[in-house]
Coordinates of N, CA and C in Angstrom, one line a residue:
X99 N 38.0 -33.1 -107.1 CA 36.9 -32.3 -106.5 C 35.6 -33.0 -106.7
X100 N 35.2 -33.7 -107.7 CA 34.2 -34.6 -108.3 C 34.1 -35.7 -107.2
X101 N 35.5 -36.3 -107.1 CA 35.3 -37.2 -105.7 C 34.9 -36.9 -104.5
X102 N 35.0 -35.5 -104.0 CA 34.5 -35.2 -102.9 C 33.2 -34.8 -102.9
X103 N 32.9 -34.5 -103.9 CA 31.5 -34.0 -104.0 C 30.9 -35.5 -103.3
X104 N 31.1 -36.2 -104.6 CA 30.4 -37.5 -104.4 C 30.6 -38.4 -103.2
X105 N 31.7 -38.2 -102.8 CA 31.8 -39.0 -101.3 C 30.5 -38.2 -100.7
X106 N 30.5 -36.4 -99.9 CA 29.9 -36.1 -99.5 C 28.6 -36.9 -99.8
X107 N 27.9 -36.9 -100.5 CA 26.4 -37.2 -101.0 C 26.2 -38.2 -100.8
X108 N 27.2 -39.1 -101.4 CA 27.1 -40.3 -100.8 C 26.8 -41.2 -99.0
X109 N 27.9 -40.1 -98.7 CA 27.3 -40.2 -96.7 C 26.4 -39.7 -96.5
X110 N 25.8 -38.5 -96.8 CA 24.6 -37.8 -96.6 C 23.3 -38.9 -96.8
X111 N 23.5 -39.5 -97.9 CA 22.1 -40.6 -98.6 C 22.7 -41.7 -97.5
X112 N 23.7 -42.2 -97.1 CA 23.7 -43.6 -96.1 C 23.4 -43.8 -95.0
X113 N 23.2 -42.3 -94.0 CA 22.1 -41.9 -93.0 C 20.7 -42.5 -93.2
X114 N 20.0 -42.8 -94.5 CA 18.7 -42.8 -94.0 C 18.0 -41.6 -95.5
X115 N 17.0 -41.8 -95.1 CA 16.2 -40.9 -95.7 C 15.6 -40.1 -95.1
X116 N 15.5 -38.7 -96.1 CA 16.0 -36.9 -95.3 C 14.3 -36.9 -94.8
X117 N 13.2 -37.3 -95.2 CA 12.2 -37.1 -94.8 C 11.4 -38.3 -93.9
X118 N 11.2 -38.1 -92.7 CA 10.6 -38.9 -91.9 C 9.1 -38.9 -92.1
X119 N 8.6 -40.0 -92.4 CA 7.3 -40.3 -92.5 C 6.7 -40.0 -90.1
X120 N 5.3 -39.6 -90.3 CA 5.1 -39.4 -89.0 C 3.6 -40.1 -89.4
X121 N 3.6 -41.1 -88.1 CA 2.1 -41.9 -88.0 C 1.3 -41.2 -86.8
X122 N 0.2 -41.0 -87.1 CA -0.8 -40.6 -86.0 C -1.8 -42.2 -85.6
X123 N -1.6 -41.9 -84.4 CA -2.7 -43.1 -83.7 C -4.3 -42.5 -84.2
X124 N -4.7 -41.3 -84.1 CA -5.7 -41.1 -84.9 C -5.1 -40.1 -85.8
X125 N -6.2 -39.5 -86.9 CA -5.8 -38.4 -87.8 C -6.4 -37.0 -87.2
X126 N -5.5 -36.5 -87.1 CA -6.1 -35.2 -86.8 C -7.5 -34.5 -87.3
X127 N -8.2 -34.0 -86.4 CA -9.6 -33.4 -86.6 C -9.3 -32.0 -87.2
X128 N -9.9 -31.7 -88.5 CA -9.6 -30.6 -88.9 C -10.9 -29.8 -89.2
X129 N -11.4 -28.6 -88.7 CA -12.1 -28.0 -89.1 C -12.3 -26.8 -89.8
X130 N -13.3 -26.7 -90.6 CA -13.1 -25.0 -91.5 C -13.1 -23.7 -90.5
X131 N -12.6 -22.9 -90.5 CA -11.6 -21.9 -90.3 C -13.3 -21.0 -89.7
X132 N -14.2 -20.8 -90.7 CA -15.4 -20.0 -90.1 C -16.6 -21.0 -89.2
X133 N -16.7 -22.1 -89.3 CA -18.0 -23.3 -89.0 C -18.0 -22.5 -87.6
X134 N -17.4 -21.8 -86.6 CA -17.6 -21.2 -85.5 C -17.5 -20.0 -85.2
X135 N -18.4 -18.7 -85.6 CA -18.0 -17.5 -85.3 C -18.3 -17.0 -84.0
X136 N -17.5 -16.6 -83.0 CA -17.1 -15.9 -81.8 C -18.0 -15.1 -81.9
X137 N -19.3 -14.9 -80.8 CA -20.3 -14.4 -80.7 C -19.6 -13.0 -79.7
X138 N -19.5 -12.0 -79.7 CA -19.2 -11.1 -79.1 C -20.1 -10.8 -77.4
X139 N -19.8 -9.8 -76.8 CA -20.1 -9.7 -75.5 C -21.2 -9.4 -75.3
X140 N -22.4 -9.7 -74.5 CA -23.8 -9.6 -74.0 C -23.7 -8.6 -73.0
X141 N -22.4 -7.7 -72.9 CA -22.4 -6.8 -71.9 C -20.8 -6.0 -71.3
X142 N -21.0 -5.1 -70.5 CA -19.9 -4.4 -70.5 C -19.6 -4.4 -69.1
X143 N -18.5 -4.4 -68.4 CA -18.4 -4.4 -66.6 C -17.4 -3.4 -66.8
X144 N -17.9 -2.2 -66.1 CA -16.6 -0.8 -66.3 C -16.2 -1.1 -65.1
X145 N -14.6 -1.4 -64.7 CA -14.1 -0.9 -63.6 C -13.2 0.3 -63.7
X146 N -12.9 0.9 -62.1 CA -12.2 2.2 -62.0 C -10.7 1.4 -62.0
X147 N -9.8 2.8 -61.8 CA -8.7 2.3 -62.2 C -7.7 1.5 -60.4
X148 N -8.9 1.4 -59.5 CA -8.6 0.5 -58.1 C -8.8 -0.7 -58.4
X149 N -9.6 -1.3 -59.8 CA -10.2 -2.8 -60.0 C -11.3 -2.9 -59.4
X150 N -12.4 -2.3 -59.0 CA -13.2 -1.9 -58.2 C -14.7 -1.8 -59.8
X151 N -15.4 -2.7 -59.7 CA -16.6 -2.6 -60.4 C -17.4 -1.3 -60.1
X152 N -17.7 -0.7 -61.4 CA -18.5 0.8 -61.2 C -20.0 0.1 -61.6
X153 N -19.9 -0.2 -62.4 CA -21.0 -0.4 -62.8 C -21.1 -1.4 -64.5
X154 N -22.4 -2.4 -64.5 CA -22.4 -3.0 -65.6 C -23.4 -2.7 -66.5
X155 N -23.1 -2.7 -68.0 CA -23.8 -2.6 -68.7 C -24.6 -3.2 -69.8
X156 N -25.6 -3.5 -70.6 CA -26.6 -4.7 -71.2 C -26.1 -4.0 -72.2
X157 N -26.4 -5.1 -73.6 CA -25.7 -4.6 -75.0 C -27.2 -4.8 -76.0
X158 N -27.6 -3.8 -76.6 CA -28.6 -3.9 -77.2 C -28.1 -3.2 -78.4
X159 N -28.4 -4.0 -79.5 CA -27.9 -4.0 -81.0 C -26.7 -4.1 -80.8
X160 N -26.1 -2.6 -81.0 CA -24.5 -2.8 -81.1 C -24.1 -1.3 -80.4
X161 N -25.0 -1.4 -79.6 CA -24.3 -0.1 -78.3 C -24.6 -1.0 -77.2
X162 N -24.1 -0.7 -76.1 CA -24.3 -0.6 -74.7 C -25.2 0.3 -74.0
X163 N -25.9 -0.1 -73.1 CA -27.2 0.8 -72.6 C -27.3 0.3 -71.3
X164 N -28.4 1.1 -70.7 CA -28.8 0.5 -69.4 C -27.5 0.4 -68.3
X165 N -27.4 0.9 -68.1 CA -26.2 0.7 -67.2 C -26.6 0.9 -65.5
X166 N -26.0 -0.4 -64.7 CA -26.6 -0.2 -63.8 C -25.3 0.0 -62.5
X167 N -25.3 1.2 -62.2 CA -24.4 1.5 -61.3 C -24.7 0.3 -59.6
X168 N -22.9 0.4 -59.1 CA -22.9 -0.4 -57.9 C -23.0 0.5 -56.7
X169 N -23.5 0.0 -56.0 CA -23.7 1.0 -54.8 C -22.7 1.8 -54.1
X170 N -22.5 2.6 -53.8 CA -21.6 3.7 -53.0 C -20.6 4.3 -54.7
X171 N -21.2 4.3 -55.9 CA -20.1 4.9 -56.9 C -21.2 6.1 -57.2
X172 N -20.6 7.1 -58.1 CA -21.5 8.1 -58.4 C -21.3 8.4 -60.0
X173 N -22.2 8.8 -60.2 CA -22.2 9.3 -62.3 C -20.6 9.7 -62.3
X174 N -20.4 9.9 -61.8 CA -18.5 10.7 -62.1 C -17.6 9.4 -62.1
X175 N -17.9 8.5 -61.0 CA -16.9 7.0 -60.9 C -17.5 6.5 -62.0
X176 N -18.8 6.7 -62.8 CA -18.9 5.8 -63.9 C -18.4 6.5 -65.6
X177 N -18.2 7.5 -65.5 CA -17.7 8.6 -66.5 C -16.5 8.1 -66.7
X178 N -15.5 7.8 -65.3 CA -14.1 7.8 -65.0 C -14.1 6.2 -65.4
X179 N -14.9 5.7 -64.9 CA -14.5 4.1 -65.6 C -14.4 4.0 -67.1
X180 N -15.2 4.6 -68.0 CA -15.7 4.8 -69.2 C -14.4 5.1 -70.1
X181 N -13.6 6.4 -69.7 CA -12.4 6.4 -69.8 C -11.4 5.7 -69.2
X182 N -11.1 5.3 -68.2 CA -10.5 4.1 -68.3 C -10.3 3.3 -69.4
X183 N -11.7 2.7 -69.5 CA -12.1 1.5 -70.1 C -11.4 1.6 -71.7
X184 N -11.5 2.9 -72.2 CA -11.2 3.7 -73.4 C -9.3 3.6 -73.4
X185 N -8.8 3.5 -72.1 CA -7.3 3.6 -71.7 C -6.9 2.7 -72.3
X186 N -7.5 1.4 -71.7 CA -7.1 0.1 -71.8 C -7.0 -0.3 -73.2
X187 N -8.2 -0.1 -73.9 CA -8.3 0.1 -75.2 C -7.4 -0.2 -76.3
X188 N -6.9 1.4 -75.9 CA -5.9 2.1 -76.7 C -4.4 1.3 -76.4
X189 N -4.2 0.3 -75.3 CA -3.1 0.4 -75.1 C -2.5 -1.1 -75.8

C-alpha cells in the first residue's frame, strides 16, 4: 500500500510543478477601492409606462424639484410616471 501511495506522488511531482508562475507584459494597474466616488444623478426623466418622456426633473440637495412637464402630458401623466417610476424601483 506504501508503494502505491508513493508511486502515485511520485507521477503527480513528474508532471511539472502544481503552480504555474504567470508573466504580465505590464503589471496590472491597481487602484484603491474609494479614490473615485460615483457622483449620483443631476436629475430625474419620469417616463409613463408607453416609454414616452412625461417630464424632467433638476435635483437640488437631495430632492428633486422643478419639474418641467413635455408638451401634450398633463399633472395626472406626471403623478402616473412618479409611480411608475416608484414600480420600477421596487422591482
Amino acid at each position: 500500500m506504501h508503494t502505491l501511495v508513493a508511486i502515485c506522488l511520485l507521477a503527480a511531482s513528474a508532471n511539472g510543478p502544481l503552480v504555474h508562475t504567470v508573466n504580465f507584459a505590464e503589471p496590472p494597474a491597481t487602484h484603491p477601492a474609494l479614490i473615485k466616488i460615483p457622483k449620483g444623478p443631476n436629475g430625474l426623466t419620469l417616463y409613463n409606462e408607453k416609454g414616452e418622456r412625461v417630464a424632467e426633473c433638476g435635483k437640488k440637495d437631495d430632492a428633486f424639484s422643478n419639474c418641467k412637464v413635455e408638451s401634450g402630458f398633463t399633472f395626472d401623466d406626471v403623478m402616473n410616471a412618479w409611480v411608475h417610476a416608484l414600480q420600477d424601483m421596487q422591482k
